[in-house]
PDB file of C-alpha atoms and ligand atoms in Angstrom:
ATOM      1  CA  MET A   1      -2.083 -26.181   1.862  1.00 78.00           C
ATOM      2  CA  ASN A   2      -0.970 -22.621   3.067  1.00 85.00           C
ATOM      3  CA  HIS A   3       2.460 -22.237   4.779  1.00 93.00           C
ATOM      4  CA  TYR A   4       1.092 -19.179   6.361  1.00 98.00           C
ATOM      5  CA  LYS A   5      -2.212 -18.625   8.219  1.00 98.00           C
ATOM      6  CA  VAL A   6      -2.686 -15.179   9.890  1.00 98.00           C
ATOM      7  CA  VAL A   7      -2.450 -12.068   7.697  1.00 98.00           C
ATOM      8  CA  LEU A   8      -2.856  -8.489   8.759  1.00 99.00           C
ATOM      9  CA  VAL A   9      -3.910  -6.017   6.001  1.00 99.00           C
ATOM     10  CA  THR A  10      -3.841  -2.292   6.382  1.00 99.00           C
ATOM     11  CA  GLY A  11      -6.115  -0.149   4.225  1.00 98.00           C
ATOM     12  CA  ALA A  12      -8.733  -2.951   4.027  1.00 99.00           C
ATOM     13  CA  SER A  13     -11.826  -0.721   3.758  1.00 98.00           C
ATOM     14  CA  ALA A  14     -11.451  -0.003   0.026  1.00 98.00           C
ATOM     15  CA  GLY A  15      -9.579  -0.745  -3.196  1.00 98.00           C
ATOM     16  CA  PHE A  16      -6.725  -3.166  -3.028  1.00 98.00           C
ATOM     17  CA  GLY A  17      -7.022  -3.966   0.575  1.00 99.00           C
ATOM     18  CA  TYR A  18     -10.570  -4.876   0.419  1.00 98.00           C
ATOM     19  CA  GLU A  19     -10.001  -7.372  -2.412  1.00 98.00           C
ATOM     20  CA  ILE A  20      -6.843  -8.645  -0.782  1.00 99.00           C
ATOM     21  CA  CYS A  21      -8.774  -9.605   2.245  1.00 99.00           C
ATOM     22  CA  ARG A  22     -11.632 -11.176   0.160  1.00 98.00           C
ATOM     23  CA  LEU A  23      -9.307 -13.319  -1.755  1.00 98.00           C
ATOM     24  CA  LEU A  24      -7.034 -14.379   1.147  1.00 98.00           C
ATOM     25  CA  ALA A  25     -10.181 -15.293   3.305  1.00 98.00           C
ATOM     26  CA  LYS A  26     -11.602 -17.359   0.404  1.00 98.00           C
ATOM     27  CA  ASN A  27      -8.209 -19.242   0.126  1.00 98.00           C
ATOM     28  CA  GLY A  28      -8.215 -20.252   3.751  1.00 98.00           C
ATOM     29  CA  PHE A  29      -6.306 -17.530   5.581  1.00 98.00           C
ATOM     30  CA  LEU A  30      -7.425 -15.775   8.729  1.00 98.00           C
ATOM     31  CA  VAL A  31      -7.414 -12.016   8.025  1.00 99.00           C
ATOM     32  CA  ILE A  32      -7.160  -9.162  10.412  1.00 99.00           C
ATOM     33  CA  ALA A  33      -8.561  -6.346   8.330  1.00 99.00           C
ATOM     34  CA  THR A  34      -7.696  -2.826   9.385  1.00 99.00           C
ATOM     35  CA  ALA A  35      -8.552   0.768   8.332  1.00 99.00           C
ATOM     36  CA  ARG A  36     -10.159   3.832   9.924  1.00 98.00           C
ATOM     37  CA  ARG A  37     -13.645   3.238   8.571  1.00 98.00           C
ATOM     38  CA  LYS A  38     -14.949   0.375  10.692  1.00 98.00           C
ATOM     39  CA  GLU A  39     -18.364   0.240   9.146  1.00 98.00           C
ATOM     40  CA  ARG A  40     -16.709  -0.580   5.772  1.00 98.00           C
ATOM     41  CA  LEU A  41     -14.718  -3.383   7.493  1.00 98.00           C
ATOM     42  CA  ASN A  42     -17.744  -4.703   9.145  1.00 98.00           C
ATOM     43  CA  GLU A  43     -19.478  -4.938   5.700  1.00 98.00           C
ATOM     44  CA  LEU A  44     -16.260  -6.759   4.382  1.00 98.00           C
ATOM     45  CA  ALA A  45     -16.316  -9.201   7.326  1.00 98.00           C
ATOM     46  CA  LYS A  46     -19.965 -10.110   6.641  1.00 98.00           C
ATOM     47  CA  GLU A  47     -18.894 -12.152   3.622  1.00 97.00           C
ATOM     48  CA  TYR A  48     -16.436 -14.252   5.560  1.00 98.00           C
ATOM     49  CA  PRO A  49     -17.350 -13.970   9.247  1.00 98.00           C
ATOM     50  CA  ASP A  50     -15.123 -16.867  10.322  1.00 98.00           C
ATOM     51  CA  SER A  51     -12.111 -15.612   8.418  1.00 98.00           C
ATOM     52  CA  ILE A  52     -12.210 -11.872   8.344  1.00 98.00           C
ATOM     53  CA  PHE A  53     -11.750  -9.834  11.574  1.00 98.00           C
ATOM     54  CA  PRO A  54     -12.391  -6.147  11.389  1.00 98.00           C
ATOM     55  CA  TYR A  55     -10.340  -3.640  13.481  1.00 98.00           C
ATOM     56  CA  ALA A  56     -10.472   0.174  13.304  1.00 98.00           C
ATOM     57  CA  LEU A  57      -6.866   1.397  12.920  1.00 98.00           C
ATOM     58  CA  ASP A  58      -5.211   4.610  11.854  1.00 99.00           C
ATOM     59  CA  VAL A  59      -1.591   3.666  10.888  1.00 99.00           C
ATOM     60  CA  ARG A  60      -0.407   7.049  11.896  1.00 99.00           C
ATOM     61  CA  ASP A  61      -1.296   6.365  15.504  1.00 98.00           C
ATOM     62  CA  ASN A  62       1.473   4.054  17.033  1.00 98.00           C
ATOM     63  CA  ASP A  63      -0.342   3.638  20.325  1.00 98.00           C
ATOM     64  CA  SER A  64      -3.350   2.209  18.552  1.00 98.00           C
ATOM     65  CA  ILE A  65      -1.115  -0.109  16.581  1.00 99.00           C
ATOM     66  CA  ARG A  66       0.666  -1.351  19.736  1.00 98.00           C
ATOM     67  CA  ASN A  67      -2.753  -1.754  21.506  1.00 98.00           C
ATOM     68  CA  LEU A  68      -4.116  -3.700  18.612  1.00 98.00           C
ATOM     69  CA  ILE A  69      -1.106  -6.107  18.356  1.00 98.00           C
ATOM     70  CA  GLU A  70      -1.071  -6.726  22.105  1.00 98.00           C
ATOM     71  CA  SER A  71      -4.882  -7.342  22.291  1.00 98.00           C
ATOM     72  CA  LEU A  72      -5.422  -9.633  19.476  1.00 98.00           C
ATOM     73  CA  PRO A  73      -7.094 -13.030  20.383  1.00 98.00           C
ATOM     74  CA  GLU A  74      -4.887 -16.001  20.630  1.00 98.00           C
ATOM     75  CA  LYS A  75      -5.904 -17.435  17.251  1.00 98.00           C
ATOM     76  CA  LEU A  76      -4.851 -14.160  15.444  1.00 98.00           C
ATOM     77  CA  SER A  77      -1.792 -13.211  17.586  1.00 98.00           C
ATOM     78  CA  SER A  78       0.846 -14.968  15.542  1.00 98.00           C
ATOM     79  CA  ILE A  79       0.819 -12.747  12.543  1.00 98.00           C
ATOM     80  CA  ASP A  80       2.455 -14.544   9.571  1.00 98.00           C
ATOM     81  CA  ILE A  81       1.930 -12.049   6.862  1.00 99.00           C
ATOM     82  CA  LEU A  82       1.777  -8.297   7.099  1.00 99.00           C
ATOM     83  CA  VAL A  83       0.416  -6.404   4.048  1.00 99.00           C
ATOM     84  CA  ASN A  84       1.303  -2.652   4.330  1.00 99.00           C
ATOM     85  CA  ASN A  85      -1.191  -1.512   1.860  1.00 99.00           C
ATOM     86  CA  ALA A  86      -2.749   1.603   3.554  1.00 99.00           C
ATOM     87  CA  GLY A  87      -1.613   4.766   1.650  1.00 98.00           C
ATOM     88  CA  LEU A  88      -2.754   7.782  -0.260  1.00 98.00           C
ATOM     89  CA  ALA A  89      -1.801  10.667  -2.506  1.00 98.00           C
ATOM     90  CA  LEU A  90      -3.149  14.132  -1.952  1.00 98.00           C
ATOM     91  CA  GLY A  91      -3.048  16.575  -4.776  1.00 98.00           C
ATOM     92  CA  VAL A  92      -1.426  16.776  -8.101  1.00 98.00           C
ATOM     93  CA  GLU A  93       0.126  20.277  -7.813  1.00 98.00           C
ATOM     94  CA  LYS A  94       3.744  21.038  -8.366  1.00 98.00           C
ATOM     95  CA  ALA A  95       5.830  21.412  -5.302  1.00 98.00           C
ATOM     96  CA  GLN A  96       5.762  25.119  -5.315  1.00 98.00           C
ATOM     97  CA  ASN A  97       1.959  25.110  -5.269  1.00 98.00           C
ATOM     98  CA  SER A  98       1.465  22.126  -2.901  1.00 98.00           C
ATOM     99  CA  SER A  99       0.027  22.117   0.572  1.00 98.00           C
ATOM    100  CA  LEU A 100       2.371  21.373   3.333  1.00 98.00           C
ATOM    101  CA  GLU A 101      -0.374  19.747   5.341  1.00 98.00           C
ATOM    102  CA  ASN A 102      -1.016  17.301   2.384  1.00 98.00           C
ATOM    103  CA  TRP A 103       2.699  16.584   2.292  1.00 98.00           C
ATOM    104  CA  LYS A 104       2.764  15.852   6.017  1.00 99.00           C
ATOM    105  CA  THR A 105      -0.316  13.650   5.807  1.00 99.00           C
ATOM    106  CA  MET A 106       1.337  11.424   2.996  1.00 99.00           C
ATOM    107  CA  ILE A 107       4.543  11.130   4.853  1.00 99.00           C
ATOM    108  CA  ASP A 108       2.742  10.226   8.080  1.00 99.00           C
ATOM    109  CA  THR A 109       0.546   7.689   6.285  1.00 99.00           C
ATOM    110  CA  ASN A 110       2.782   6.153   3.675  1.00 99.00           C
ATOM    111  CA  ILE A 111       6.112   6.367   5.434  1.00 99.00           C
ATOM    112  CA  LEU A 112       5.449   6.525   9.167  1.00 99.00           C
ATOM    113  CA  GLY A 113       2.401   4.247   8.885  1.00 99.00           C
ATOM    114  CA  VAL A 114       4.628   1.490   7.184  1.00 99.00           C
ATOM    115  CA  VAL A 115       7.395   1.996   9.628  1.00 99.00           C
ATOM    116  CA  GLN A 116       5.225   1.714  12.635  1.00 99.00           C
ATOM    117  CA  MET A 117       3.197  -1.375  11.389  1.00 99.00           C
ATOM    118  CA  THR A 118       6.539  -3.089  10.607  1.00 99.00           C
ATOM    119  CA  LYS A 119       8.147  -2.149  13.949  1.00 98.00           C
ATOM    120  CA  ALA A 120       5.003  -3.584  15.770  1.00 98.00           C
ATOM    121  CA  VAL A 121       4.787  -6.941  13.798  1.00 99.00           C
ATOM    122  CA  LEU A 122       8.326  -7.749  12.927  1.00 98.00           C
ATOM    123  CA  PRO A 123       9.405  -8.900  16.549  1.00 98.00           C
ATOM    124  CA  ILE A 124       6.538 -11.536  16.401  1.00 98.00           C
ATOM    125  CA  MET A 125       7.964 -12.765  13.056  1.00 98.00           C
ATOM    126  CA  ILE A 126      11.547 -12.797  14.432  1.00 98.00           C
ATOM    127  CA  THR A 127      10.572 -14.675  17.529  1.00 98.00           C
ATOM    128  CA  ARG A 128       8.832 -17.465  15.441  1.00 98.00           C
ATOM    129  CA  ASN A 129      11.277 -17.302  12.628  1.00 98.00           C
ATOM    130  CA  CYS A 130       8.330 -17.063  10.389  1.00 98.00           C
ATOM    131  CA  GLY A 131       6.793 -14.169   8.329  1.00 98.00           C
ATOM    132  CA  TYR A 132       6.226 -12.240   5.235  1.00 98.00           C
ATOM    133  CA  ILE A 133       6.079  -8.538   4.882  1.00 99.00           C
ATOM    134  CA  ILE A 134       4.431  -7.359   1.630  1.00 99.00           C
ATOM    135  CA  ASN A 135       4.673  -3.640   0.965  1.00 99.00           C
ATOM    136  CA  ILE A 136       2.645  -1.746  -1.539  1.00 99.00           C
ATOM    137  CA  GLY A 137       4.843   0.790  -3.244  1.00 99.00           C
ATOM    138  CA  SER A 138       4.091   2.224  -6.737  1.00 99.00           C
ATOM    139  CA  ILE A 139       5.819   2.912  -9.914  1.00 98.00           C
ATOM    140  CA  ALA A 140       5.789   6.542  -8.690  1.00 98.00           C
ATOM    141  CA  GLY A 141       8.590   5.464  -6.256  1.00 98.00           C
ATOM    142  CA  SER A 142      10.971   5.124  -9.160  1.00 98.00           C
ATOM    143  CA  LEU A 143       9.333   7.127 -12.121  1.00 98.00           C
ATOM    144  CA  PRO A 144       9.257  10.795 -11.415  1.00 97.00           C
ATOM    145  CA  TYR A 145       6.345  12.880 -12.598  1.00 97.00           C
ATOM    146  CA  ILE A 146       4.966  16.316 -12.023  1.00 97.00           C
ATOM    147  CA  GLY A 147       2.754  16.650  -9.047  1.00 98.00           C
ATOM    148  CA  SER A 148       4.086  13.366  -7.442  1.00 98.00           C
ATOM    149  CA  THR A 149       6.874  15.126  -5.425  1.00 98.00           C
ATOM    150  CA  VAL A 150       6.045  13.800  -1.917  1.00 98.00           C
ATOM    151  CA  TYR A 151       3.738  10.922  -2.920  1.00 99.00           C
ATOM    152  CA  GLY A 152       6.494   9.490  -5.326  1.00 98.00           C
ATOM    153  CA  ALA A 153       9.250  10.055  -2.718  1.00 99.00           C
ATOM    154  CA  SER A 154       7.181   8.350  -0.122  1.00 99.00           C
ATOM    155  CA  LYS A 155       6.856   5.313  -2.378  1.00 99.00           C
ATOM    156  CA  ALA A 156      10.606   5.362  -3.033  1.00 99.00           C
ATOM    157  CA  PHE A 157      10.985   5.145   0.795  1.00 99.00           C
ATOM    158  CA  VAL A 158       8.693   2.118   0.856  1.00 99.00           C
ATOM    159  CA  GLU A 159      10.758   0.433  -1.808  1.00 99.00           C
ATOM    160  CA  GLN A 160      14.176   1.042  -0.231  1.00 99.00           C
ATOM    161  CA  PHE A 161      12.757   0.264   3.269  1.00 99.00           C
ATOM    162  CA  SER A 162      11.574  -3.133   1.858  1.00 99.00           C
ATOM    163  CA  LYS A 163      14.919  -4.001   0.361  1.00 98.00           C
ATOM    164  CA  ASN A 164      16.851  -2.855   3.517  1.00 98.00           C
ATOM    165  CA  LEU A 165      14.575  -5.081   5.632  1.00 98.00           C
ATOM    166  CA  ARG A 166      15.778  -8.045   3.330  1.00 98.00           C
ATOM    167  CA  CYS A 167      19.238  -7.239   4.503  1.00 98.00           C
ATOM    168  CA  ASP A 168      18.355  -6.933   8.166  1.00 98.00           C
ATOM    169  CA  THR A 169      16.504 -10.212   8.139  1.00 98.00           C
ATOM    170  CA  ALA A 170      19.197 -12.126   6.404  1.00 98.00           C
ATOM    171  CA  GLY A 171      19.689 -15.487   7.990  1.00 98.00           C
ATOM    172  CA  THR A 172      16.052 -15.767   9.045  1.00 98.00           C
ATOM    173  CA  ALA A 173      13.157 -17.304   7.077  1.00 98.00           C
ATOM    174  CA  ILE A 174      11.393 -13.972   6.877  1.00 98.00           C
ATOM    175  CA  LYS A 175      10.413 -12.794   3.439  1.00 98.00           C
ATOM    176  CA  VAL A 176       9.853  -9.271   2.135  1.00 99.00           C
ATOM    177  CA  THR A 177       8.332  -8.049  -1.154  1.00 99.00           C
ATOM    178  CA  VAL A 178       7.542  -4.616  -2.547  1.00 99.00           C
ATOM    179  CA  ILE A 179       4.770  -4.497  -5.134  1.00 99.00           C
ATOM    180  CA  LYS A 180       4.920  -1.447  -7.345  1.00 99.00           C
ATOM    181  CA  PRO A 181       1.699  -0.991  -9.366  1.00 99.00           C
ATOM    182  CA  GLY A 182       1.012   1.596 -12.096  1.00 98.00           C
ATOM    183  CA  LEU A 183      -2.420   2.859 -13.212  1.00 98.00           C
ATOM    184  CA  CYS A 184      -5.213   1.143 -11.272  1.00 98.00           C
ATOM    185  CA  GLN A 185      -8.879   1.708 -11.501  1.00 97.00           C
ATOM    186  CA  ASP A 186     -11.893   0.842  -9.324  1.00 98.00           C
ATOM    187  CA  THR A 187     -10.316   2.113  -6.055  1.00 98.00           C
ATOM    188  CA  GLU A 188     -10.797   5.509  -4.165  1.00 98.00           C
ATOM    189  CA  PHE A 189      -7.278   6.348  -4.789  1.00 98.00           C
ATOM    190  CA  SER A 190      -7.861   9.179  -7.440  1.00 98.00           C
ATOM    191  CA  TYR A 191     -11.097  10.387  -5.566  1.00 98.00           C
ATOM    192  CA  VAL A 192      -8.896  10.879  -2.400  1.00 98.00           C
ATOM    193  CA  ARG A 193      -6.186  12.486  -4.450  1.00 98.00           C
ATOM    194  CA  LEU A 194      -8.467  14.961  -6.134  1.00 98.00           C
ATOM    195  CA  ASN A 195     -10.655  15.680  -3.220  1.00 97.00           C
ATOM    196  CA  GLY A 196     -13.671  13.735  -4.652  1.00 97.00           C
ATOM    197  CA  ASP A 197     -13.834  15.683  -7.851  1.00 97.00           C
ATOM    198  CA  LYS A 198     -15.476  13.116 -10.233  1.00 96.00           C
ATOM    199  CA  GLU A 199     -14.970  15.386 -13.268  1.00 97.00           C
ATOM    200  CA  LYS A 200     -11.227  15.129 -12.811  1.00 97.00           C
ATOM    201  CA  VAL A 201     -11.191  11.496 -11.913  1.00 97.00           C
ATOM    202  CA  ALA A 202     -13.147  10.215 -14.976  1.00 96.00           C
ATOM    203  CA  PRO A 203     -10.576  11.332 -17.680  1.00 97.00           C
ATOM    204  CA  ILE A 204      -7.753   9.537 -15.826  1.00 97.00           C
ATOM    205  CA  TYR A 205      -9.261   6.188 -16.685  1.00 97.00           C
ATOM    206  CA  ALA A 206     -11.079   7.079 -19.770  1.00 97.00           C
ATOM    207  CA  ASN A 207     -10.664   4.429 -22.612  1.00 97.00           C
ATOM    208  CA  THR A 208      -8.176   2.351 -20.577  1.00 98.00           C
ATOM    209  CA  GLN A 209      -8.226  -0.954 -19.048  1.00 98.00           C
ATOM    210  CA  SER A 210      -6.185  -0.292 -15.937  1.00 98.00           C
ATOM    211  CA  ILE A 211      -5.030  -2.784 -13.236  1.00 98.00           C
ATOM    212  CA  LEU A 212      -7.932  -3.935 -11.084  1.00 98.00           C
ATOM    213  CA  PRO A 213      -7.927  -4.503  -7.357  1.00 98.00           C
ATOM    214  CA  GLU A 214      -8.519  -8.165  -8.171  1.00 98.00           C
ATOM    215  CA  ASP A 215      -5.168  -8.279 -10.089  1.00 98.00           C
ATOM    216  CA  ILE A 216      -3.331  -6.858  -6.938  1.00 99.00           C
ATOM    217  CA  ALA A 217      -5.244  -9.472  -4.771  1.00 99.00           C
ATOM    218  CA  SER A 218      -4.152 -12.293  -7.035  1.00 98.00           C
ATOM    219  CA  THR A 219      -0.532 -11.181  -6.873  1.00 99.00           C
ATOM    220  CA  VAL A 220      -0.622 -11.120  -3.092  1.00 99.00           C
ATOM    221  CA  LEU A 221      -2.175 -14.525  -2.912  1.00 98.00           C
ATOM    222  CA  TRP A 222       0.489 -15.885  -5.390  1.00 98.00           C
ATOM    223  CA  LEU A 223       3.104 -14.421  -3.189  1.00 98.00           C
ATOM    224  CA  ALA A 224       1.555 -15.832  -0.043  1.00 98.00           C
ATOM    225  CA  LYS A 225       1.377 -19.267  -1.417  1.00 98.00           C
ATOM    226  CA  GLY A 226       4.796 -19.206  -2.944  1.00 98.00           C
ATOM    227  CA  PRO A 227       7.601 -21.654  -1.901  1.00 98.00           C
ATOM    228  CA  MET A 228       9.180 -20.885   1.458  1.00 97.00           C
ATOM    229  CA  HIS A 229      12.745 -20.758   0.119  1.00 98.00           C
ATOM    230  CA  LEU A 230      11.906 -18.200  -2.571  1.00 98.00           C
ATOM    231  CA  ASN A 231      11.877 -14.527  -1.998  1.00 98.00           C
ATOM    232  CA  ILE A 232      10.433 -12.140  -4.696  1.00 98.00           C
ATOM    233  CA  ASN A 233      12.211  -8.874  -3.966  1.00 98.00           C
ATOM    234  CA  GLU A 234      10.003  -6.650  -6.127  1.00 98.00           C
ATOM    235  CA  ILE A 235       7.175  -6.723  -8.655  1.00 99.00           C
ATOM    236  CA  GLU A 236       6.645  -3.730 -10.917  1.00 98.00           C
ATOM    237  CA  MET A 237       3.375  -3.899 -12.939  1.00 98.00           C
ATOM    238  CA  MET A 238       1.594  -1.717 -15.390  1.00 98.00           C
ATOM    239  CA  PRO A 239      -1.565  -2.191 -17.405  1.00 98.00           C
ATOM    240  CA  VAL A 240      -0.653  -2.926 -20.994  1.00 98.00           C
ATOM    241  CA  CYS A 241      -2.061   0.553 -21.979  1.00 98.00           C
ATOM    242  CA  GLN A 242       0.560   2.265 -19.819  1.00 98.00           C
ATOM    243  CA  THR A 243       4.298   2.540 -20.426  1.00 98.00           C
ATOM    244  CA  TYR A 244       7.522   4.646 -19.652  1.00 97.00           C
ATOM    245  CA  GLY A 245       7.643   8.204 -20.830  1.00 95.00           C
ATOM    246  CA  GLY A 246      11.290   9.240 -20.990  1.00 93.00           C
ATOM    247  CA  PRO A 247      13.010  12.402 -20.062  1.00 93.00           C
ATOM    248  CA  SER A 248      11.433  15.753 -21.077  1.00 93.00           C
ATOM    249  CA  VAL A 249      12.988  18.845 -22.503  1.00 96.00           C
ATOM    250  CA  THR A 250      11.674  22.246 -22.229  1.00 96.00           C
ATOM    251  CA  ARG A 251      12.396  24.739 -25.050  1.00 97.00           C
ATOM    252  CA  ASN A 252      13.292  28.429 -24.573  1.00 96.00           C
ATOM    253  CA  VAL A 253      13.854  28.509 -20.897  1.00 96.00           C
ATOM    254  CA  SER A 254      14.638  32.099 -19.903  1.00 94.00           C
ATOM    255  CA  PHE A 255      17.739  32.670 -17.590  1.00 94.00           C
ATOM    256  CA  ASP A 256      17.394  36.373 -17.873  1.00 90.00           C
ATOM    257  CA  LEU A 257      17.493  37.971 -14.316  1.00 84.00           C
ATOM    258  CA  THR A 258      17.275  41.682 -15.384  1.00 76.00           C
ATOM    259  CA  ASP A 259      13.543  41.833 -14.786  1.00 63.00           C
ATOM    260  CA  LYS A 260      13.719  40.154 -11.412  1.00 63.00           C
ATOM    261  CA  ASP A 261      15.546  42.886  -9.361  1.00 57.00           C
TER     262      ASP A 261
HETATM  263  P1  NDP B 301      -7.879   3.436  -1.847  1.00 50.98           P
HETATM  264  O1  NDP B 301      -8.003   4.815  -1.682  1.00 50.98           O
HETATM  265  O2  NDP B 301      -9.039   2.779  -2.633  1.00 50.98           O
HETATM  266  O3  NDP B 301      -7.687   2.619  -0.526  1.00 50.98           O
HETATM  267  C1  NDP B 301      -6.827   3.117   0.488  1.00 50.98           C
HETATM  268  C2  NDP B 301      -6.966   2.460   1.812  1.00 50.98           C
HETATM  269  O4  NDP B 301      -6.017   3.016   2.756  1.00 50.98           O
HETATM  270  C3  NDP B 301      -8.299   2.632   2.392  1.00 50.98           C
HETATM  271  O5  NDP B 301      -8.716   1.478   2.962  1.00 50.98           O
HETATM  272  C4  NDP B 301      -8.210   3.584   3.479  1.00 50.98           C
HETATM  273  O6  NDP B 301      -9.151   3.341   4.488  1.00 50.98           O
HETATM  274  C5  NDP B 301      -6.727   3.321   3.940  1.00 50.98           C
HETATM  275  N1  NDP B 301      -6.115   4.376   4.659  1.00 50.98           N
HETATM  276  C6  NDP B 301      -5.883   5.678   4.200  1.00 50.98           C
HETATM  277  N2  NDP B 301      -5.323   6.327   5.298  1.00 50.98           N
HETATM  278  C7  NDP B 301      -5.216   5.620   6.275  1.00 50.98           C
HETATM  279  C8  NDP B 301      -4.736   5.628   7.633  1.00 50.98           C
HETATM  280  N3  NDP B 301      -4.136   6.779   8.110  1.00 50.98           N
HETATM  281  N4  NDP B 301      -4.807   4.610   8.487  1.00 50.98           N
HETATM  282  C9  NDP B 301      -5.309   3.558   8.013  1.00 50.98           C
HETATM  283  N5  NDP B 301      -5.760   3.221   6.788  1.00 50.98           N
HETATM  284  C10 NDP B 301      -5.740   4.256   5.898  1.00 50.98           C
HETATM  285  O7  NDP B 301      -6.537   3.275  -2.551  1.00 50.98           O
HETATM  286  P2  NDP B 301      -5.839   2.006  -3.494  1.00 50.98           P
HETATM  287  O8  NDP B 301      -6.503   0.616  -2.942  1.00 50.98           O
HETATM  288  O9  NDP B 301      -5.871   2.347  -4.805  1.00 50.98           O
HETATM  289  O10 NDP B 301      -4.390   2.100  -2.931  1.00 50.98           O
HETATM  290  C11 NDP B 301      -3.872   1.022  -1.925  1.00 50.98           C
HETATM  291  C12 NDP B 301      -2.355   1.362  -1.875  1.00 50.98           C
HETATM  292  O11 NDP B 301      -1.869   1.065  -3.169  1.00 50.98           O
HETATM  293  C13 NDP B 301      -1.876   2.699  -1.448  1.00 50.98           C
HETATM  294  O12 NDP B 301      -0.680   2.573  -0.634  1.00 50.98           O
HETATM  295  C14 NDP B 301      -1.575   3.500  -2.817  1.00 50.98           C
HETATM  296  O13 NDP B 301      -0.613   4.414  -2.590  1.00 50.98           O
HETATM  297  C15 NDP B 301      -1.051   2.272  -3.542  1.00 50.98           C
HETATM  298  N6  NDP B 301      -1.120   2.378  -5.071  1.00 50.98           N
HETATM  299  C16 NDP B 301      -2.325   2.635  -5.763  1.00 50.98           C
HETATM  300  C17 NDP B 301      -2.259   2.784  -7.022  1.00 50.98           C
HETATM  301  C18 NDP B 301      -3.524   3.155  -7.729  1.00 50.98           C
HETATM  302  O14 NDP B 301      -3.418   3.549  -8.876  1.00 50.98           O
HETATM  303  N7  NDP B 301      -4.793   2.952  -7.222  1.00 50.98           N
HETATM  304  C19 NDP B 301      -1.203   2.439  -7.821  1.00 50.98           C
HETATM  305  C20 NDP B 301      -0.032   2.094  -7.087  1.00 50.98           C
HETATM  306  C21 NDP B 301       0.092   2.085  -5.789  1.00 50.98           C
HETATM  307  P3  NDP B 301      -9.712   4.492   5.517  1.00 50.98           P
HETATM  308  O15 NDP B 301      -9.995   5.601   4.738  1.00 50.98           O
HETATM  309  O16 NDP B 301     -11.074   3.768   6.007  1.00 50.98           O
HETATM  310  O17 NDP B 301      -8.649   4.484   6.722  1.00 50.98           O
HETATM  311  C1  8X3 B 302      -0.208   5.342  -7.992  1.00 50.98           C
HETATM  312  C2  8X3 B 302       0.235   5.237  -9.404  1.00 50.98           C
HETATM  313  O1  8X3 B 302       1.087   6.457 -11.443  1.00 50.98           O
HETATM  314  O2  8X3 B 302      -0.788   7.256 -10.202  1.00 50.98           O
HETATM  315  O3  8X3 B 302       0.746   5.044  -7.172  1.00 50.98           O
HETATM  316  O4  8X3 B 302       1.468   7.580  -9.317  1.00 50.98           O
HETATM  317  S1  8X3 B 302       0.538   6.810 -10.101  1.00 50.98           S
END
């Protein structure tokens, strides 16, 4: 028996989102599956035509979000769970060499997208005093590394936004969790980040057993079925093959300005 029924998942056309939709549908939830690539969502819905409902949506476009929420059929209109999963990293260059356009796309998708989705769905939850917002952050939100400048900062936003939402919804039955995964394989994430360059993607996962989309999906299912009185504030997860690195020190840094004039 599920306490919640209707789930909206962003980024459902690939990776985590795709598996989250499949597993939740299999477990009796009604799933509003959203992403930009409608044909992928249609494929996803074929497996569970009575439980998965595909809608094309770009989370950067607030008008589209509002239109979707306002036009949902009756049986889907009372959204119980929002999974803010859509997101991306673009590039691995240091800040000084990064593209501003890439930075803006990450901010618009990972930050503005989450904010806009939440702003559209939260009032439905408040009115019913029932709801659960599950945000997909990343270990990159709290562990700095080279080339993660804006991606990691956007996930730090997701984490703090999630925890601040817990404060704002105090006194209601609404729950909020941020999931912070580490290295995950079998998604499009690294292909998107590295502009489809398979030769650069393959070494990232070579000789590892990384987290799988199914692992994220089973975590979301566990959260969705958890007791109503219990809020899991955050979950940080890594594959066993990954761990913390620690601060780095660079030797022989030059502070000589004489050549720079
Ligand atoms: P994928 O690239 O496989 O999937 C990303 C999904 O987001 C796709 O469905 C894509 O669909 C959707 N998406 C991207 N931009 C938009 C947009 N503007 N509007 C709507 N949907 C969009 O990535 P993952 O499944 O690996 O990642 C899912 C989430 O998990 C992301 O937030 C990512 O940052 C995070 N994460 C990933 C990790 C990893 O190692 N894979 C680790 C930690 C966190 P479409 O292109 O059709 O719109
Ligand atoms: C993706 C995880 O470690 O590649 O969010 O930044 S990592």
